[in-house]
Amino acid sequence: MSTNAADPLVALGGLPGVPDAVDHVRKAVDRVYGHRVMRRRSNEIASEAALRGARGSAALSGADWALEEVRRRTDFGSEPEARTVGAALRLSAEAGQLLSIWRQSPLRVLARLHLVAAADAGDVVGRPRQDGEGVDEPLIELPLPDADEVAGRLEGLSQLIIAGSSAPALVTAAIVHGELLALRPFTSCNGLVARTAERIVLIGSGLDPKAICPAEVGHAELGRAAYAAALDGYASGTPEGMAAWITHCGKAVELGVRESTAVCEALQRGAA
């Protein structure tokens, strides 16, 4: 994050194209929240959003399963793709339980998310990686920061969250997501954790309090190549690159809204 403003998140919210992205996201979210089905069946929509979001996040981590396979499957402990899908589902279920802790101790939440995702990865679970420890994150090809840089930047991110910001929720969520992907602070499951953290910010900020707008769906729909290219922009630290990443995340949220709108329409027709 390269800005000298007292509140860097607010400064990022003013980058070219970002205010429009924020406005488009807010209008899209307001529309789905205003859908008549939301008044009586929001819990069903939230459950479906969690399932579809987990499927999207797993797809970006290399386990691109059909939605009905994710819905049907009960065993997620065998082959690598199944473990990835299982981790994504566990994280989706865990996100809502951590909202109250996030603003006070984001690093504790991140440790918990990695513990939930990695499950049985031994003594590397739930702590930032140390020098000499590798990272299993094939989608992200950025240079890997060393352990000292990871620790310093994680602390900086934590302080930003704890201090609070008047920046739009989209901006904060995108920065949390991008920073975690760029750092890859854990030995595994960084993408899954980063996307779950983005979800926590969007829910906890009040933009999506009922958790019905799965950005992970949009990230998957936009594709792995576009995701990696946008992240390169974030990692560059340039205003143009940062703006491109934030607007990319905005498009992902809008596509998540579209997905949940379709679920609302199906429920209204009695087809879901």
Short mmCIF file of C-alpha atoms in Angstrom, two decimals:
data_model
loop_
_atom_site.label_atom_id
_atom_site.label_comp_id
_atom_site.label_asym_id
_atom_site.label_seq_id
_atom_site.Cartn_x
_atom_site.Cartn_y
_atom_site.Cartn_z
CA MET A 1 0.00 0.00 0.00
CA SER A 2 1.78 3.09 -1.20
CA THR A 3 0.22 6.33 0.04
CA ASN A 4 1.23 8.95 2.55
CA ALA A 5 -2.29 9.92 3.58
CA ALA A 6 -3.23 9.75 7.25
CA ASP A 7 -5.90 7.24 6.30
CA PRO A 8 -4.49 5.34 3.32
CA LEU A 9 -7.73 3.47 2.71
CA VAL A 10 -9.64 6.72 2.26
CA ALA A 11 -6.97 7.94 -0.15
CA LEU A 12 -7.28 4.73 -2.18
CA GLY A 13 -11.02 5.27 -2.37
CA GLY A 14 -10.39 8.41 -4.38
CA LEU A 15 -8.28 6.77 -7.10
CA PRO A 16 -9.61 7.13 -10.67
CA GLY A 17 -12.41 4.67 -11.33
CA VAL A 18 -12.77 3.56 -7.72
CA PRO A 19 -15.67 5.88 -6.72
CA ASP A 20 -17.64 4.58 -9.70
CA ALA A 21 -16.90 0.99 -8.71
CA VAL A 22 -18.02 1.70 -5.15
CA ASP A 23 -21.23 3.31 -6.41
CA HIS A 24 -22.01 0.41 -8.74
CA VAL A 25 -21.48 -2.11 -5.94
CA ARG A 26 -23.69 -0.21 -3.52
CA LYS A 27 -26.52 0.07 -6.05
CA ALA A 28 -26.27 -3.62 -6.93
CA VAL A 29 -26.33 -4.67 -3.27
CA ASP A 30 -29.27 -2.38 -2.54
CA ARG A 31 -31.22 -3.92 -5.42
CA VAL A 32 -30.84 -7.50 -4.22
CA TYR A 33 -31.59 -6.51 -0.63
CA GLY A 34 -34.77 -4.90 -1.92
CA HIS A 35 -35.93 -8.06 -3.68
CA ARG A 36 -39.32 -9.18 -2.35
CA VAL A 37 -38.01 -12.71 -1.62
CA MET A 38 -35.43 -11.28 0.79
CA ARG A 39 -38.16 -10.25 3.21
CA ARG A 40 -39.07 -13.83 4.06
CA ARG A 41 -36.37 -16.16 2.78
CA SER A 42 -33.09 -14.37 3.41
CA ASN A 43 -31.70 -17.30 5.40
CA GLU A 44 -32.12 -19.63 2.44
CA ILE A 45 -30.45 -17.13 0.15
CA ALA A 46 -27.55 -16.70 2.59
CA SER A 47 -27.06 -20.47 2.80
CA GLU A 48 -27.02 -20.76 -0.97
CA ALA A 49 -24.61 -17.81 -1.24
CA ALA A 50 -22.25 -19.50 1.23
CA LEU A 51 -22.29 -22.72 -0.79
CA ARG A 52 -21.75 -20.96 -4.11
CA GLY A 53 -19.08 -18.72 -2.65
CA ALA A 54 -17.18 -21.73 -1.32
CA ARG A 55 -17.41 -23.40 -4.73
CA GLY A 56 -16.02 -20.26 -6.39
CA SER A 57 -13.16 -19.90 -3.95
CA ALA A 58 -12.21 -23.56 -4.34
CA ALA A 59 -12.27 -23.17 -8.13
CA LEU A 60 -9.71 -20.37 -7.91
CA SER A 61 -7.54 -22.66 -5.79
CA GLY A 62 -7.61 -25.38 -8.45
CA ALA A 63 -10.70 -27.43 -7.51
CA ASP A 64 -13.25 -26.33 -10.09
CA TRP A 65 -16.17 -28.60 -9.26
CA ALA A 66 -19.73 -28.30 -10.49
CA LEU A 67 -22.05 -26.74 -7.92
CA GLU A 68 -24.17 -29.88 -7.66
CA GLU A 69 -21.08 -31.97 -6.94
CA VAL A 70 -20.18 -29.63 -4.07
CA ARG A 71 -23.76 -29.81 -2.83
CA ARG A 72 -23.93 -33.62 -3.06
CA ARG A 73 -20.49 -34.58 -1.77
CA THR A 74 -20.03 -35.58 1.87
CA ASP A 75 -16.44 -36.87 1.84
CA PHE A 76 -13.81 -34.12 1.50
CA GLY A 77 -10.83 -35.85 3.06
CA SER A 78 -9.38 -37.91 0.25
CA GLU A 79 -7.74 -36.41 -2.86
CA PRO A 80 -6.25 -32.87 -2.98
CA GLU A 81 -9.18 -31.28 -4.85
CA ALA A 82 -11.66 -32.69 -2.36
CA ARG A 83 -9.62 -31.29 0.52
CA THR A 84 -9.60 -27.87 -1.16
CA VAL A 85 -13.37 -27.91 -1.55
CA GLY A 86 -13.79 -29.08 2.02
CA ALA A 87 -11.54 -26.29 3.27
CA ALA A 88 -13.53 -23.69 1.32
CA LEU A 89 -16.80 -24.98 2.78
CA ARG A 90 -15.43 -24.93 6.32
CA LEU A 91 -14.19 -21.37 5.88
CA SER A 92 -17.52 -20.22 4.49
CA ALA A 93 -19.26 -21.61 7.57
CA GLU A 94 -16.66 -20.10 9.91
CA ALA A 95 -16.68 -16.55 8.53
CA GLY A 96 -19.88 -15.47 10.25
CA GLN A 97 -18.59 -16.66 13.63
CA LEU A 98 -15.58 -14.34 13.56
CA LEU A 99 -17.15 -10.96 12.84
CA SER A 100 -17.03 -9.73 16.43
CA ILE A 101 -13.33 -10.62 16.76
CA TRP A 102 -12.16 -9.16 13.44
CA ARG A 103 -12.17 -5.48 14.41
CA GLN A 104 -10.34 -6.16 17.69
CA SER A 105 -7.88 -8.84 16.60
CA PRO A 106 -7.64 -9.45 12.86
CA LEU A 107 -4.43 -11.48 13.21
CA ARG A 108 -6.20 -13.85 15.57
CA VAL A 109 -8.95 -14.27 13.00
CA LEU A 110 -6.47 -14.96 10.21
CA ALA A 111 -4.77 -17.59 12.37
CA ARG A 112 -8.14 -19.20 13.03
CA LEU A 113 -9.03 -19.18 9.34
CA HIS A 114 -5.80 -20.95 8.45
CA LEU A 115 -6.36 -23.48 11.21
CA VAL A 116 -9.83 -24.22 9.85
CA ALA A 117 -8.64 -24.43 6.24
CA ALA A 118 -5.44 -26.43 6.70
CA ALA A 119 -6.92 -28.69 9.38
CA ASP A 120 -4.20 -31.33 9.71
CA ALA A 121 -1.02 -29.69 8.44
CA GLY A 122 0.95 -30.09 11.66
CA ASP A 123 2.89 -27.38 13.45
CA VAL A 124 2.72 -24.88 10.56
CA VAL A 125 -1.03 -24.40 11.01
CA GLY A 126 -2.35 -21.11 12.31
CA ARG A 127 0.92 -19.16 12.32
CA PRO A 128 2.80 -17.06 9.76
CA ARG A 129 5.43 -18.94 7.85
CA GLN A 130 9.06 -18.72 8.88
CA ASP A 131 12.14 -18.20 6.72
CA GLY A 132 12.89 -21.31 4.74
CA GLU A 133 9.30 -22.56 4.72
CA GLY A 134 7.73 -22.85 1.29
CA VAL A 135 4.25 -21.84 0.16
CA ASP A 136 1.79 -24.00 -1.75
CA GLU A 137 -0.14 -21.41 -3.82
CA PRO A 138 0.35 -22.25 -7.52
CA LEU A 139 -1.95 -19.55 -8.90
CA ILE A 140 0.06 -16.66 -7.44
CA GLU A 141 3.46 -16.17 -9.06
CA LEU A 142 4.50 -12.92 -7.39
CA PRO A 143 7.86 -12.81 -5.58
CA LEU A 144 7.46 -14.23 -2.10
CA PRO A 145 8.17 -11.74 0.73
CA ASP A 146 10.45 -12.98 3.48
CA ALA A 147 9.21 -13.69 7.00
CA ASP A 148 10.24 -10.30 8.41
CA GLU A 149 8.40 -8.43 5.68
CA VAL A 150 5.34 -10.61 6.19
CA ALA A 151 5.33 -9.93 9.92
CA GLY A 152 5.70 -6.17 9.44
CA ARG A 153 3.02 -5.87 6.79
CA LEU A 154 0.60 -8.08 8.68
CA GLU A 155 1.03 -5.85 11.71
CA GLY A 156 0.42 -2.79 9.57
CA LEU A 157 -2.72 -4.31 8.09
CA SER A 158 -3.91 -5.26 11.56
CA GLN A 159 -3.45 -1.72 12.83
CA LEU A 160 -5.41 -0.30 9.91
CA ILE A 161 -8.34 -2.62 10.68
CA ILE A 162 -8.25 -1.93 14.42
CA ALA A 163 -8.02 1.84 13.92
CA GLY A 164 -11.03 1.77 11.61
CA SER A 165 -11.56 3.78 8.47
CA SER A 166 -14.24 5.81 6.77
CA ALA A 167 -13.23 4.28 3.44
CA PRO A 168 -15.92 2.36 1.54
CA ALA A 169 -16.27 -1.30 2.45
CA LEU A 170 -15.24 -2.36 -1.05
CA VAL A 171 -11.90 -0.58 -0.70
CA THR A 172 -11.12 -2.09 2.69
CA ALA A 173 -12.15 -5.57 1.57
CA ALA A 174 -10.07 -5.35 -1.60
CA ILE A 175 -6.97 -4.19 0.29
CA VAL A 176 -7.28 -6.95 2.90
CA HIS A 177 -7.73 -9.50 0.12
CA GLY A 178 -4.87 -8.17 -2.00
CA GLU A 179 -2.43 -7.80 0.86
CA LEU A 180 -2.98 -11.37 2.03
CA LEU A 181 -2.52 -12.72 -1.48
CA ALA A 182 0.62 -10.69 -2.02
CA LEU A 183 2.11 -11.76 1.33
CA ARG A 184 0.95 -15.39 1.35
CA PRO A 185 1.64 -15.43 5.10
CA PHE A 186 0.87 -19.13 5.58
CA THR A 187 2.42 -22.22 4.06
CA SER A 188 -0.89 -23.19 2.45
CA CYS A 189 -4.48 -22.09 1.78
CA ASN A 190 -3.60 -18.39 1.42
CA GLY A 191 -6.04 -17.79 -1.41
CA LEU A 192 -8.88 -19.43 0.49
CA VAL A 193 -8.05 -17.42 3.61
CA ALA A 194 -7.72 -14.13 1.67
CA ARG A 195 -11.10 -14.53 0.00
CA THR A 196 -12.73 -15.42 3.31
CA ALA A 197 -11.20 -12.32 4.90
CA GLU A 198 -12.64 -10.23 2.07
CA ARG A 199 -16.02 -11.77 2.81
CA ILE A 200 -15.71 -10.97 6.53
CA VAL A 201 -14.99 -7.32 5.74
CA LEU A 202 -17.95 -7.02 3.37
CA ILE A 203 -20.29 -8.55 5.95
CA GLY A 204 -18.91 -6.80 9.01
CA SER A 205 -18.82 -3.39 7.34
CA GLY A 206 -22.58 -3.41 6.90
CA LEU A 207 -22.42 -3.51 3.11
CA ASP A 208 -23.63 -7.12 3.07
CA PRO A 209 -24.82 -7.82 6.64
CA LYS A 210 -26.86 -10.90 5.67
CA ALA A 211 -23.96 -12.46 3.71
CA ILE A 212 -25.87 -12.84 0.45
CA CYS A 213 -23.36 -11.29 -1.99
CA PRO A 214 -20.61 -13.90 -2.57
CA ALA A 215 -17.69 -12.08 -4.17
CA GLU A 216 -15.93 -15.44 -4.56
CA VAL A 217 -18.50 -16.37 -7.21
CA GLY A 218 -17.56 -13.27 -9.17
CA HIS A 219 -13.82 -13.82 -8.81
CA ALA A 220 -14.23 -17.32 -10.20
CA GLU A 221 -16.45 -16.13 -13.04
CA LEU A 222 -13.96 -13.44 -14.04
CA GLY A 223 -11.36 -16.20 -14.26
CA ARG A 224 -8.00 -17.13 -12.80
CA ALA A 225 -6.03 -15.21 -15.42
CA ALA A 226 -7.88 -11.95 -14.77
CA TYR A 227 -7.57 -12.51 -11.02
CA ALA A 228 -3.81 -12.96 -11.22
CA ALA A 229 -3.41 -9.98 -13.57
CA ALA A 230 -5.40 -7.70 -11.27
CA LEU A 231 -3.33 -8.88 -8.31
CA ASP A 232 -0.18 -7.97 -10.23
CA GLY A 233 -1.59 -4.44 -10.37
CA TYR A 234 -2.08 -4.42 -6.61
CA ALA A 235 1.42 -5.70 -6.01
CA SER A 236 2.87 -2.98 -8.24
CA GLY A 237 1.76 -0.38 -5.71
CA THR A 238 1.02 2.15 -8.46
CA PRO A 239 -2.20 4.16 -8.30
CA GLU A 240 -3.31 2.61 -11.58
CA GLY A 241 -2.58 -0.91 -10.38
CA MET A 242 -4.28 -0.40 -7.04
CA ALA A 243 -7.35 1.08 -8.72
CA ALA A 244 -7.49 -1.83 -11.17
CA TRP A 245 -7.44 -4.34 -8.31
CA ILE A 246 -10.17 -2.54 -6.36
CA THR A 247 -12.39 -2.23 -9.43
CA HIS A 248 -11.78 -5.92 -10.20
CA CYS A 249 -13.00 -6.78 -6.70
CA GLY A 250 -16.00 -4.52 -7.28
CA LYS A 251 -16.91 -6.45 -10.43
CA ALA A 252 -16.62 -9.68 -8.45
CA VAL A 253 -19.08 -8.41 -5.84
CA GLU A 254 -21.50 -7.32 -8.56
CA LEU A 255 -21.34 -10.78 -10.13
CA GLY A 256 -21.95 -12.30 -6.70
CA VAL A 257 -25.01 -10.07 -6.39
CA ARG A 258 -26.20 -11.25 -9.79
CA GLU A 259 -25.86 -14.85 -8.63
CA SER A 260 -27.96 -14.24 -5.53
CA THR A 261 -30.51 -12.29 -7.54
CA ALA A 262 -30.92 -15.35 -9.74
CA VAL A 263 -31.46 -17.45 -6.61
CA CYS A 264 -34.12 -14.99 -5.46
CA GLU A 265 -35.85 -15.22 -8.81
CA ALA A 266 -35.76 -19.03 -8.72
CA LEU A 267 -37.22 -19.09 -5.24
CA GLN A 268 -39.93 -16.68 -6.33
CA ARG A 269 -40.85 -19.01 -9.17
CA GLY A 270 -40.80 -21.97 -6.82
CA ALA A 271 -38.00 -23.59 -8.79
CA ALA A 272 -35.32 -23.75 -6.10
#
